[in-house]
XYZ file of C-alpha atoms in Angstrom:
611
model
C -21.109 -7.511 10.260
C -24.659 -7.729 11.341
C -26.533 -11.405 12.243
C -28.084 -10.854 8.399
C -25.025 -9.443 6.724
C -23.023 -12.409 7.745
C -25.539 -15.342 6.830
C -25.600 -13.183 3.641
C -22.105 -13.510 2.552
C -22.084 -16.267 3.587
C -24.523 -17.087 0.505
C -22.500 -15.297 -1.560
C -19.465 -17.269 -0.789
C -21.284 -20.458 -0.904
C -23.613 -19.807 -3.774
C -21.495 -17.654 -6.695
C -18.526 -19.292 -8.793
C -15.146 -18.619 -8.272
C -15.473 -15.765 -10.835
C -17.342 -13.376 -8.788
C -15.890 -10.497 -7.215
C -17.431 -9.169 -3.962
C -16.769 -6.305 -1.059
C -18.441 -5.688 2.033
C -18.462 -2.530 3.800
C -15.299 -0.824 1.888
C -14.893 2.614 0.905
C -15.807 3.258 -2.491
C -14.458 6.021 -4.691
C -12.870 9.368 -4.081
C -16.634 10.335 -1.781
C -15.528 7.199 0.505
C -19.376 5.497 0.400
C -19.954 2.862 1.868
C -22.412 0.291 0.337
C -22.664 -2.878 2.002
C -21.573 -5.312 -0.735
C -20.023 -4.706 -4.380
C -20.388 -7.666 -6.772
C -18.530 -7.786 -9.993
C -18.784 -10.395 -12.811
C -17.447 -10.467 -15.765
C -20.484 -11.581 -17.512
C -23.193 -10.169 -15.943
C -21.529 -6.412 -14.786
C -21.748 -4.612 -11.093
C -24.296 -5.069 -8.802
C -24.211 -2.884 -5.020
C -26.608 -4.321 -2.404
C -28.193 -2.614 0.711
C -28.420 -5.113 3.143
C -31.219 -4.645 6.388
C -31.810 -7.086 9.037
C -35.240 -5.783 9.906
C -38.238 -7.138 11.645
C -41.962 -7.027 9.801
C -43.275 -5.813 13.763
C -40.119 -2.697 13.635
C -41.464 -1.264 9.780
C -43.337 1.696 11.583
C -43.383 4.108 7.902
C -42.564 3.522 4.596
C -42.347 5.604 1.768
C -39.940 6.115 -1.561
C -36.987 8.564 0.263
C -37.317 7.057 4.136
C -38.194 4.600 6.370
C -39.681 4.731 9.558
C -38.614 1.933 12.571
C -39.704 1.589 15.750
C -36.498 0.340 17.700
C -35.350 0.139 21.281
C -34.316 3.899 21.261
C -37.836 4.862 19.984
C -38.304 5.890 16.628
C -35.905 5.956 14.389
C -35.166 7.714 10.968
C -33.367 5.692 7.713
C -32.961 6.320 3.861
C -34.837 4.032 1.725
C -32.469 1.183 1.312
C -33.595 0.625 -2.094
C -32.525 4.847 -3.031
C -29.282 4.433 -0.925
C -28.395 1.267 -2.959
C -29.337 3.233 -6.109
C -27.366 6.487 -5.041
C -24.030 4.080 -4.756
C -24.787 2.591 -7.928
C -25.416 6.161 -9.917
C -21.901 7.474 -8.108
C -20.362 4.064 -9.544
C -21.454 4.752 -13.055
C -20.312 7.865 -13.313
C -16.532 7.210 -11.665
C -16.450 4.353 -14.313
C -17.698 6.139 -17.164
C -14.894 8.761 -17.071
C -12.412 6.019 -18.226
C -12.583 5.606 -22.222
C -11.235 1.715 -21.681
C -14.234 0.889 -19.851
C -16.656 2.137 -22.633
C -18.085 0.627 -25.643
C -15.849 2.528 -28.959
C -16.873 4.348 -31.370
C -19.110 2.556 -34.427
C -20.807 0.481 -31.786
C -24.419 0.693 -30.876
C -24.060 1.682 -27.333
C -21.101 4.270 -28.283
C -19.636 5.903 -25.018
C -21.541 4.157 -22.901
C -20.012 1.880 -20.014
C -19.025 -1.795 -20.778
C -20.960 -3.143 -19.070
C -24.394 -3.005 -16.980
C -25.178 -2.044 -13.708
C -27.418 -2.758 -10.451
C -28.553 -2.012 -7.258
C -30.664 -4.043 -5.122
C -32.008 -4.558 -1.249
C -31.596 -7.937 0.847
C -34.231 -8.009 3.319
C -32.740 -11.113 6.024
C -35.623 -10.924 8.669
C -38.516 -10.320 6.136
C -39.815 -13.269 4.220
C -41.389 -12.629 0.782
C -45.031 -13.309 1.822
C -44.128 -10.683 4.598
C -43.080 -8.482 2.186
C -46.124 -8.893 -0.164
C -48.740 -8.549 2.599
C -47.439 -5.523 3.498
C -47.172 -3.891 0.049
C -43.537 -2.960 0.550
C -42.947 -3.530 -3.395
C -44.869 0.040 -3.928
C -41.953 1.532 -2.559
C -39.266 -1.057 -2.968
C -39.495 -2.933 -6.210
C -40.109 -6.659 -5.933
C -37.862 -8.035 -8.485
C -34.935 -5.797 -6.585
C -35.174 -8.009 -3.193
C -34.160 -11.108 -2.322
C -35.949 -11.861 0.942
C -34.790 -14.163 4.223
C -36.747 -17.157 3.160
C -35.002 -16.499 -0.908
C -31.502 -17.131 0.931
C -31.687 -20.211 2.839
C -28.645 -22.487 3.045
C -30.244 -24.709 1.251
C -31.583 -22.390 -1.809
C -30.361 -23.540 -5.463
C -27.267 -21.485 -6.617
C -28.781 -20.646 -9.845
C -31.962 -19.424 -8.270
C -30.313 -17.266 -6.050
C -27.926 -15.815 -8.910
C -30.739 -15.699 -10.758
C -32.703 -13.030 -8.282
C -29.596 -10.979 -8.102
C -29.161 -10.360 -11.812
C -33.069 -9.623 -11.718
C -32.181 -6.397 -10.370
C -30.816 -5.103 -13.625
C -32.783 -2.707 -15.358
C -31.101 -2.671 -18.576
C -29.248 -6.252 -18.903
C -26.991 -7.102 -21.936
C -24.385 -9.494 -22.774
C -20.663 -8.275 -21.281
C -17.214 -9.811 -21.195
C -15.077 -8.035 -18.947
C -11.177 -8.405 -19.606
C -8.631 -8.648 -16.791
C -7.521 -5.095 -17.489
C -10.705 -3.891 -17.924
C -11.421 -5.553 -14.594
C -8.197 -3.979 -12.837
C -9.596 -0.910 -13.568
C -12.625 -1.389 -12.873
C -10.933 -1.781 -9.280
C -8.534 1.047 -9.731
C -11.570 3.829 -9.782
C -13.504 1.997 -6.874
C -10.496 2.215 -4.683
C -7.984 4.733 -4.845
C -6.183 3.657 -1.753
C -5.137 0.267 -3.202
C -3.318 1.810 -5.878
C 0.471 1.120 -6.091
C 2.224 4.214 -7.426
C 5.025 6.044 -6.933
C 6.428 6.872 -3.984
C 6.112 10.167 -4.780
C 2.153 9.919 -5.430
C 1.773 7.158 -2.734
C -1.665 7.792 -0.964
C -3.295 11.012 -2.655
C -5.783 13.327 -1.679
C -8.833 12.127 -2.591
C -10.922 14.133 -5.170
C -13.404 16.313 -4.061
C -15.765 15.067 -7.203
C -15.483 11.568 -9.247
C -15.065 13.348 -12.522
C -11.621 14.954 -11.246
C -10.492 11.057 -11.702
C -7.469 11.272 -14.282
C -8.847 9.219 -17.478
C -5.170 8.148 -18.155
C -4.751 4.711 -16.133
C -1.316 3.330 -15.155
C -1.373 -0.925 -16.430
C -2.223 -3.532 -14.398
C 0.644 -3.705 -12.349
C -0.262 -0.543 -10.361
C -2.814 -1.729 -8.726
C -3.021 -4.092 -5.654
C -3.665 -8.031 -6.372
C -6.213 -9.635 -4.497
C -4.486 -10.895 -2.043
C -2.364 -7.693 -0.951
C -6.472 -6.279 -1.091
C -7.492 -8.772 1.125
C -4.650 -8.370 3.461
C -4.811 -4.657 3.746
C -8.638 -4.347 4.305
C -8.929 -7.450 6.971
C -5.848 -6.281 8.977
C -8.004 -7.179 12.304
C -6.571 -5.408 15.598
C -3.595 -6.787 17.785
C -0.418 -7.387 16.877
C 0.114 -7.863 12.733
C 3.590 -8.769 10.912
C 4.030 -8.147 7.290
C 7.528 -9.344 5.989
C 7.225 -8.252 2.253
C 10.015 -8.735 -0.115
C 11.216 -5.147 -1.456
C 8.700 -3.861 -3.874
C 5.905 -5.439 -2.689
C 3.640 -2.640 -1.653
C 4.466 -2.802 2.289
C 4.620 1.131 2.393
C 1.514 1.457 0.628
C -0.457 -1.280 2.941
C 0.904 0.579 6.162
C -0.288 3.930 4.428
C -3.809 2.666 3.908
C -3.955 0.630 7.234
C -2.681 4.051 9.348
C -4.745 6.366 7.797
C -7.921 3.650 8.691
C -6.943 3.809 12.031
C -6.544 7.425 12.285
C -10.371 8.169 11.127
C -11.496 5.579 13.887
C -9.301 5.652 16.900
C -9.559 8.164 20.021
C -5.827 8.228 20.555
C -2.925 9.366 18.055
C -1.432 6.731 15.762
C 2.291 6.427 15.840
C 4.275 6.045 12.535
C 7.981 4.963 13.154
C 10.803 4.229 10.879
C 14.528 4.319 10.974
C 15.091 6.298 7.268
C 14.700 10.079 7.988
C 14.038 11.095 4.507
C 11.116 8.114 4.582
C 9.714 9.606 7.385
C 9.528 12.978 6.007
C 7.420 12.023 3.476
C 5.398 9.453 5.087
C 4.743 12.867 7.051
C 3.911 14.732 3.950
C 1.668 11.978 2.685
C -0.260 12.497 6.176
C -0.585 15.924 5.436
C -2.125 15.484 1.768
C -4.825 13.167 3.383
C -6.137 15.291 5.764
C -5.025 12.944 8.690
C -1.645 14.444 10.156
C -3.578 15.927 13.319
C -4.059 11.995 14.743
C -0.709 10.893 13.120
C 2.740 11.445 14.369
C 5.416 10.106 11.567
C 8.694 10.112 13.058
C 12.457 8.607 12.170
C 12.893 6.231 15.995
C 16.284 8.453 16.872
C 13.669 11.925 16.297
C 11.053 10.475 18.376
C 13.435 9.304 21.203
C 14.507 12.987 21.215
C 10.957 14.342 21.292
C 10.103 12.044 24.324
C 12.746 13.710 26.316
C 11.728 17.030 25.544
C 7.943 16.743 25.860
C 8.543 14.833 29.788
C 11.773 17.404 30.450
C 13.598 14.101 31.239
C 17.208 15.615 30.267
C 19.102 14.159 27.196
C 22.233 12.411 27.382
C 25.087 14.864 27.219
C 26.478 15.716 23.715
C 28.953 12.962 21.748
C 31.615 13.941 19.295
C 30.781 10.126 18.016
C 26.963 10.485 16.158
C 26.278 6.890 16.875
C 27.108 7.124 20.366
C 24.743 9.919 21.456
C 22.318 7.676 19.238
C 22.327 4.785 21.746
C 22.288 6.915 24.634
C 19.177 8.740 23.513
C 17.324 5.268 23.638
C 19.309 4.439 26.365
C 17.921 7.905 28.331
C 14.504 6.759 26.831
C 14.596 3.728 28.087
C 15.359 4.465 31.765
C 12.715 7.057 31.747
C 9.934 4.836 30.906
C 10.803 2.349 33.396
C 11.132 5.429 35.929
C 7.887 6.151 34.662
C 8.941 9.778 33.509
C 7.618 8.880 30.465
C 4.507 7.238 29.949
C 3.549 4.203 28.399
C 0.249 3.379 26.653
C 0.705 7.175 24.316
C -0.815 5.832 21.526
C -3.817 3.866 19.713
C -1.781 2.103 17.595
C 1.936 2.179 16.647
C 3.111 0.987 12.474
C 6.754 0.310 11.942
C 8.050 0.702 8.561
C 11.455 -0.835 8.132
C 11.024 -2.978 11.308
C 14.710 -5.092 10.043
C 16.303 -1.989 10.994
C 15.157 -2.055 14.300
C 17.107 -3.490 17.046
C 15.328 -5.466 19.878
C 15.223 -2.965 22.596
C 14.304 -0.313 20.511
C 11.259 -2.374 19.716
C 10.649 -3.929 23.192
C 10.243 0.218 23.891
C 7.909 0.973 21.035
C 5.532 -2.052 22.140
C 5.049 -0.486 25.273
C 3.664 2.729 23.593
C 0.446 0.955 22.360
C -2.639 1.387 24.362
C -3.456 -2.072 25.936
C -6.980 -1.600 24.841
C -7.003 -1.337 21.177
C -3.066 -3.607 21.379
C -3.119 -2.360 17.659
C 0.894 -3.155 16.131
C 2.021 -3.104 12.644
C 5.780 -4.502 12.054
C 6.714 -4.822 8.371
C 10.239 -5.925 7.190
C 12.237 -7.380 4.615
C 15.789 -9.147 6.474
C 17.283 -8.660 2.864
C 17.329 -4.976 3.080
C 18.619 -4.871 6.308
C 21.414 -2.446 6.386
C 22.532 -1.739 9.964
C 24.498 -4.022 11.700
C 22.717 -7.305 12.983
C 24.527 -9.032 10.010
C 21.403 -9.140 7.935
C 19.250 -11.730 9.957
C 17.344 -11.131 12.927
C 19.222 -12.779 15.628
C 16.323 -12.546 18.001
C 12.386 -13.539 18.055
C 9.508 -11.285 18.080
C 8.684 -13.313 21.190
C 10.906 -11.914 23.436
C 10.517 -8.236 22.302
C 6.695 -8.479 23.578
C 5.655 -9.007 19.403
C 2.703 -11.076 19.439
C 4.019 -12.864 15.519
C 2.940 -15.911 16.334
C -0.006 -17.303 13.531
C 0.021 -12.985 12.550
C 2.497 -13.005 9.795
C 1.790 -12.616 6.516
C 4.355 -13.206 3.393
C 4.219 -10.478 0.582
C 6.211 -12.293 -2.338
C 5.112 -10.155 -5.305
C 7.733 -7.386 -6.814
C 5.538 -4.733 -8.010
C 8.168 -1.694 -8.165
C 10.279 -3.058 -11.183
C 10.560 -4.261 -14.082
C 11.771 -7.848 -14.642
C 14.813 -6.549 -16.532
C 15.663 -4.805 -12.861
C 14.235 -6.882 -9.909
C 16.413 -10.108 -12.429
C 19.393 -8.526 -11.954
C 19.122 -7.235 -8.633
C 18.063 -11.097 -7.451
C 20.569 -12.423 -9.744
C 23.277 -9.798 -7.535
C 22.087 -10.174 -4.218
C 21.365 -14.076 -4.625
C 24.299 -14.996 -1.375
C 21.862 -12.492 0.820
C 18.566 -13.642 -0.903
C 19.023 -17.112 -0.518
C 16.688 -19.377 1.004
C 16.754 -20.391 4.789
C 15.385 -21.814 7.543
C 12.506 -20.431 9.042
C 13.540 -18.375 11.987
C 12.060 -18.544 16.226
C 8.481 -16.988 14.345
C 8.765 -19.571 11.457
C 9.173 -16.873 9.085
C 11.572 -18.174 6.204
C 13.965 -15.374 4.140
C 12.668 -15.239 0.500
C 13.446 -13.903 -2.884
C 10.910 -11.338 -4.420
C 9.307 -12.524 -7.417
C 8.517 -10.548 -10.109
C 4.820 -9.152 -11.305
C 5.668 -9.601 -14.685
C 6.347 -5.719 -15.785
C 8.910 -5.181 -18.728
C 11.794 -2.858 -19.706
C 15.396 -1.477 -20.867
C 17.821 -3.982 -19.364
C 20.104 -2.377 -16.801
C 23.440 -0.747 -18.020
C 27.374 -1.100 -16.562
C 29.312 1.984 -18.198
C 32.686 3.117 -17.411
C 33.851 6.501 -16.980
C 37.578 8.158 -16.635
C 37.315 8.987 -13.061
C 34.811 9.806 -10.761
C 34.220 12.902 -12.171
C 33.521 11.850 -15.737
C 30.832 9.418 -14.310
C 28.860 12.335 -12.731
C 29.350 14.586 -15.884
C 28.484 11.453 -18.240
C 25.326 11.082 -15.660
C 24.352 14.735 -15.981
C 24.785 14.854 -19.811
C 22.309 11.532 -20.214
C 20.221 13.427 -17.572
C 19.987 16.670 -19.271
C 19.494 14.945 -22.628
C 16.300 13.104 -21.402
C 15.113 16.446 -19.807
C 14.927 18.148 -23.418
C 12.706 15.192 -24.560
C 10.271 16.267 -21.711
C 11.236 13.800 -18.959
C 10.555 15.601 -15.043
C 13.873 15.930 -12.790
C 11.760 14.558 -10.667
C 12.224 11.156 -12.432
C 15.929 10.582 -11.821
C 17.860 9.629 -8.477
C 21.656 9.314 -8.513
C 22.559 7.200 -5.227
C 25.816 7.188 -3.848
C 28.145 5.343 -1.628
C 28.818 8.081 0.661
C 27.598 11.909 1.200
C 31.044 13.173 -0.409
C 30.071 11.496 -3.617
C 26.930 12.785 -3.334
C 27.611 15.975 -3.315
C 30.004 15.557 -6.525
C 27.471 14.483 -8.253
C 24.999 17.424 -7.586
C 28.284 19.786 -8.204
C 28.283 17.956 -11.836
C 24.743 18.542 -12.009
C 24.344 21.736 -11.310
C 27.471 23.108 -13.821
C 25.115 21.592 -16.666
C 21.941 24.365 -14.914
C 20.347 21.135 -13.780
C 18.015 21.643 -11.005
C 19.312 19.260 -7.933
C 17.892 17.913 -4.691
C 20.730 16.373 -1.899
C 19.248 14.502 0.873
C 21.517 15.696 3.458
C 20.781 16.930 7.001
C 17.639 19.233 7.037
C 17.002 19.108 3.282
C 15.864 15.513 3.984
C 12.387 16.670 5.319
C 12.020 19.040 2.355
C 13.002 16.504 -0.479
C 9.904 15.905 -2.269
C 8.213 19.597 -1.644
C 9.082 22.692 -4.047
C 9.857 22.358 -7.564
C 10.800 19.114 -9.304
C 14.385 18.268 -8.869
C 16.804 15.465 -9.760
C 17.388 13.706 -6.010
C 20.638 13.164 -5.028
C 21.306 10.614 -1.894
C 23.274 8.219 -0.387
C 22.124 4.427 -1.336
C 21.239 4.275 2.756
C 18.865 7.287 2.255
C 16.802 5.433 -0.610
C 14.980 2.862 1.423
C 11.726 3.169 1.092
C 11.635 5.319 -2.143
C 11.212 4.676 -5.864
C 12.256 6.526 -9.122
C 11.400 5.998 -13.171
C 15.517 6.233 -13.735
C 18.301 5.504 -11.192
C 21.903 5.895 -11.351
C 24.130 4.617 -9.197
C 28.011 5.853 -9.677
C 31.404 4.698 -8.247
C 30.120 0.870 -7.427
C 34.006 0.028 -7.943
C 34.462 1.687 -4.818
C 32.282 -0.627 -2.812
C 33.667 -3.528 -1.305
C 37.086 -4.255 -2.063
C 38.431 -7.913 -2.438
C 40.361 -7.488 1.521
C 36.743 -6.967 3.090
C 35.708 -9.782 5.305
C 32.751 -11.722 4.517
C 30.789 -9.766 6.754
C 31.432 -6.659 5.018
C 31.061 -7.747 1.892
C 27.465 -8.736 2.035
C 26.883 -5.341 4.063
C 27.733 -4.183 0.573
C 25.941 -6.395 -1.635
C 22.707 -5.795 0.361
C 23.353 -1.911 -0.166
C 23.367 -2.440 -3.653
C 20.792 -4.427 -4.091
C 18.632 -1.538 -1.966
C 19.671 0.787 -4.399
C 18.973 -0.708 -7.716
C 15.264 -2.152 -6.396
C 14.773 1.725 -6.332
C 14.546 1.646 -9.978
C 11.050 1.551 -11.541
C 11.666 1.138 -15.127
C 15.245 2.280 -15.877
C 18.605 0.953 -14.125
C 22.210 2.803 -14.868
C 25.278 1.747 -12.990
C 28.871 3.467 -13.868
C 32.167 2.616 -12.459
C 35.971 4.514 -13.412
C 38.123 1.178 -12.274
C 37.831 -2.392 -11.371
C 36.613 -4.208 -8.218
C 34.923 -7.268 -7.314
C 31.490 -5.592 -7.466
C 32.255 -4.183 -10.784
C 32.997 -7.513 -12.430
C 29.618 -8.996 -10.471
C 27.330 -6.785 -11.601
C 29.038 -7.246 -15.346
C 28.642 -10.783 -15.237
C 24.801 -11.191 -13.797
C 23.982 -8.241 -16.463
C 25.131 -10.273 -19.098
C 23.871 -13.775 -17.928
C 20.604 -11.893 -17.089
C 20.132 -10.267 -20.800
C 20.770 -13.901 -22.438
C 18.248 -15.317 -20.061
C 15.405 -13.120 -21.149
C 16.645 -13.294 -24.723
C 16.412 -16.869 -25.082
């Protein structure tokens, strides 16, 4: 902010109610503008506000389109504040005005027209209003549409100063803004704080505001406050988001990378463990115009790529897949310490599904970031953690070079399911979701809470055999397909690949069209035609579908496992049914200790939301 901006919200924070909304500097709509402040009341309607910090001795010109200052460089060049402000406010209107929820209905006196009223206004901080008077700015900028520097004072009266900024409405009139109304007020203004679907996570932005679908998701799709406030004031230096599965983290890395992308010299490092995550983190690059200064890589495909690009030669082939694994970072490693591979690649690096990470391989990423913008996103949830440091971090951020320290935030809120779902799944998972002590970075393990959102409770069936679950699957699949449901809605996840592919053999015998994350096909997943997804439960982190089914679950842990094992397991399933967005379908052929788990937390579940 500038010396003026600053004392002026600070006025706004001191002076308006609790019920005010305001933004500075953000990118509004799908033209990314960038008015200085946004305010938005519920009573009195939107107001955007140009804010200048000139000097009565730098006004060289003015006139109605430009103004004319005489500045250290020599003469500069600016719009009119008072036609910028109205330009932002005219662009507002109309991205507002193509939602039907946020007009008056038909019958009333202001039929089609938008809820409520809007503004635009200047703030003039180094020009007092006798200043402004003397030298007849108001022919050019309207008097009752500034507030001056001596009209916001720290010790002006709150109502005064409310009362000049409602002044600036032309056409006033009595409003009441609803919560939903007001959620989408905020959906239109800011299409990168929407929470959708994986699958439409991040889209292009619209070349003109009336290409803005009128159909709005509810309010659940749509960032709260806080997660807003988090994911625009994200400042540079080492950030830690530990969000609770559900809770948006994919979306705030999205809208934090491609931020950094549009303002950073150097290339912005995306990293992940999930392959099939990465691909489309990738694709989602593409879409937004920003893959050029974005490399999105699974770790074990960058570690390869670093070898190749320095010709530092890879570690010799491995019948045993997890073996070559380590050596790859182990090769990587000892190259960057050789200094065959540099450090310092990148302007910032953003780790999705940091609890997969073990500690060297993130002592190695740290050292990719450029010292001079030290810009380092970690997010993580420890009760998704799924390979093999027996669910809890067993080491500090500390000693990996992670600067956590007072730069962790909590994300709480479940926004990906329903409270039939994200019930049972806690209800499941509760050994592994437990609460416990806070860890070396005082960051305690947490249970997700939910955002409210209702549906179908979650279903246990039993088939025959393993078989008749996947044809029972495809028949309920095919039946919601001829009642104009996409393929693109359903994911069957699986305990293993060889189930997987059963399942898409089941599928396609019914003429189904089928996806199977396997191998390659994992980077071409969500591309093509829409197809049912097929995948192992391990493949599904970081994705989301309207219906999931998840077949065989009496072939998960049986009751010799050790205790180690077992919650392996229970974390696996719990990954896999938080996939679920509205719909939740788990089958089983024969008994097991999971099977009669998931029977009795259904059941206790349903009677819980009954009552």
């Amino acid at each position: 902010m500038t010396p003026g901006e600053r004392r002026f919200s600070l006025r706004l924070e001191d002076k308006l109610e609790e019920d005010y909304l305001c933004w500075y500097d953000v990118p509004i709509g799908p033209r990314y503008r960038h008015p200085d402040f946004v305010v938005l009341h519920p009573h009195r309607g939107i107001l955007v506000l140009e804010v200048k910090d000139w000097k009565q001795e730098s006004l060289a010109e003015v006139d109605r389109d430009r103004v004319v200052l005489n500045t250290e460089r020599g003469r500069v060049v600016e719009p009119n504040p008072l036609r910028q402000a109205r330009d932002y406010a005219m662009e507002i209107q109309r991205l507002l005005q193509s939602d039907p929820a946020l007009l008056h209905p038909a019958g009333h006196r202001r039929e089609g027209k938008l809820v409520m009223p809007w503004g635009f206004g200047v703030v003039l901080t180094g020009i007092t209003r006798h200043q402004f008077e003397q030298m007849e700015l108001d022919a050019f900028i309207g008097a009752a549409s500034v507030i001056c520097r001596d009209e916001m004072t720290e010790g002006v009266d709150p109502e005064e100063f409310q009362k000049r900024l409602w002044d600036m409405f032309m056409m006033p009139f009595p409003c009441q803004l609803t919560l939903p109304q007001i959620d989408r007020v905020r959906w239109h203004l800011f299409p990168q704080l929407r929470i959708q679907q994986q699958g439409e996570l991040l889209p292009p932005l619209a070349a003109e505001p009336q290409e803005v679908p009128v159909e709005i998701p509810d309010i659940i799709r749509i960032m709260d406050l806080q997660q807003e406030q988090l994911a625009r004031s994200l400042g540079d230096g080492h950030r830690v988001i530990h969000g609770v599965a559900g809770s948006g983290k994919t979306m705030i890395l999205g809208y934090r990378c491609v931020e950094l992308a549009r303002r950073l010299h150097k290339p912005v490092l995306v990293l992940c463990f999930n392959k099939t995550l990465a691909s489309r983190l990738e694709q989602l690059m593409v879409a937004h115009a920003v893959h050029d200064r974005v490399a999105v890589r699974h770790f074990h495909g960058w570690c390869k790529e670093q070898l190749q690009t320095y010709g530092v030669r890879p570690p010799p082939y491995q019948d045993n897949a997890d073996r070559y694994a380590a050596l790859l970072v182990e090769a990587v490693i000892a190259a960057v310490q050789a200094k065959a591979i540099p450090r310092a690649q990148y302007g910032a690096v953003l780790i999705d599904e940091g609890h997969d990470f073990a500690p060297e391989w993130l002592q190695l990423v740290v050292q990719m970031v450029d010292p001079e913008t030290n810009s380092l996103l970690l997010l993580y949830d420890d009760a998704q953690t799924l390979y093999g440091n027996g669910g809890r971090r067993k080491f500090s951020f500390a000693s990996v070079g992670i600067q956590a320290r007072g730069r962790t935030t909590i994300l709480r809120l479940n926004y990906r399911n329903t409270l039939e779902v994200l019930s049972v799944a806690k209800a499941f998972a509760e050994e592994v979701l437990a609460p416990q002590e806070t860890d070396d970075d005082h960051v305690p393990v947490i249970p997700p809470e939910s955002a409210g959102r209702r549906g179908p409770m979650p279903e246990l069936w039993r088939g025959r055999n393993i078989w008749n679950e996947a044809d029972l699957i495809a028949a309920r699949i095919g039946d919601a397909l001829e009642q104009g449901a996409s393929p693109d809605d359903f994911a069957v996840l699986c305990h293993s690949n060889r189930l997987a592919e059963l399942v898409a053999g089941q599928l396609r015998k019914r003429g189904l069209p089928v996806l199977v994350a396997s191998g390659e096909r994992r980077r071409n997943l969500f591309s093509g035609d829409p197809a049912i997804k097929v995948m192992t439960m391990h493949s599904s982190k970081g994705l989301e579908f309207d219906t999931v089914f998840i077949p065989g679950i009496c072939e998960l842990a049986s009751p010799e496992s050790d205790g180690e094992r077992r919650q392996q397991q229970v974390r696996l399933l719990y990954v896999a049914m938080t996939r679920a967005l509205r719909k939740l379908e788990l089958s089983h052929h024969g008994n097991g200790p999971m099977v009669e788990q998931v029977r009795v937390v259904i059941e206790n579940v349903g009677r819980q939301l009954a009552a």
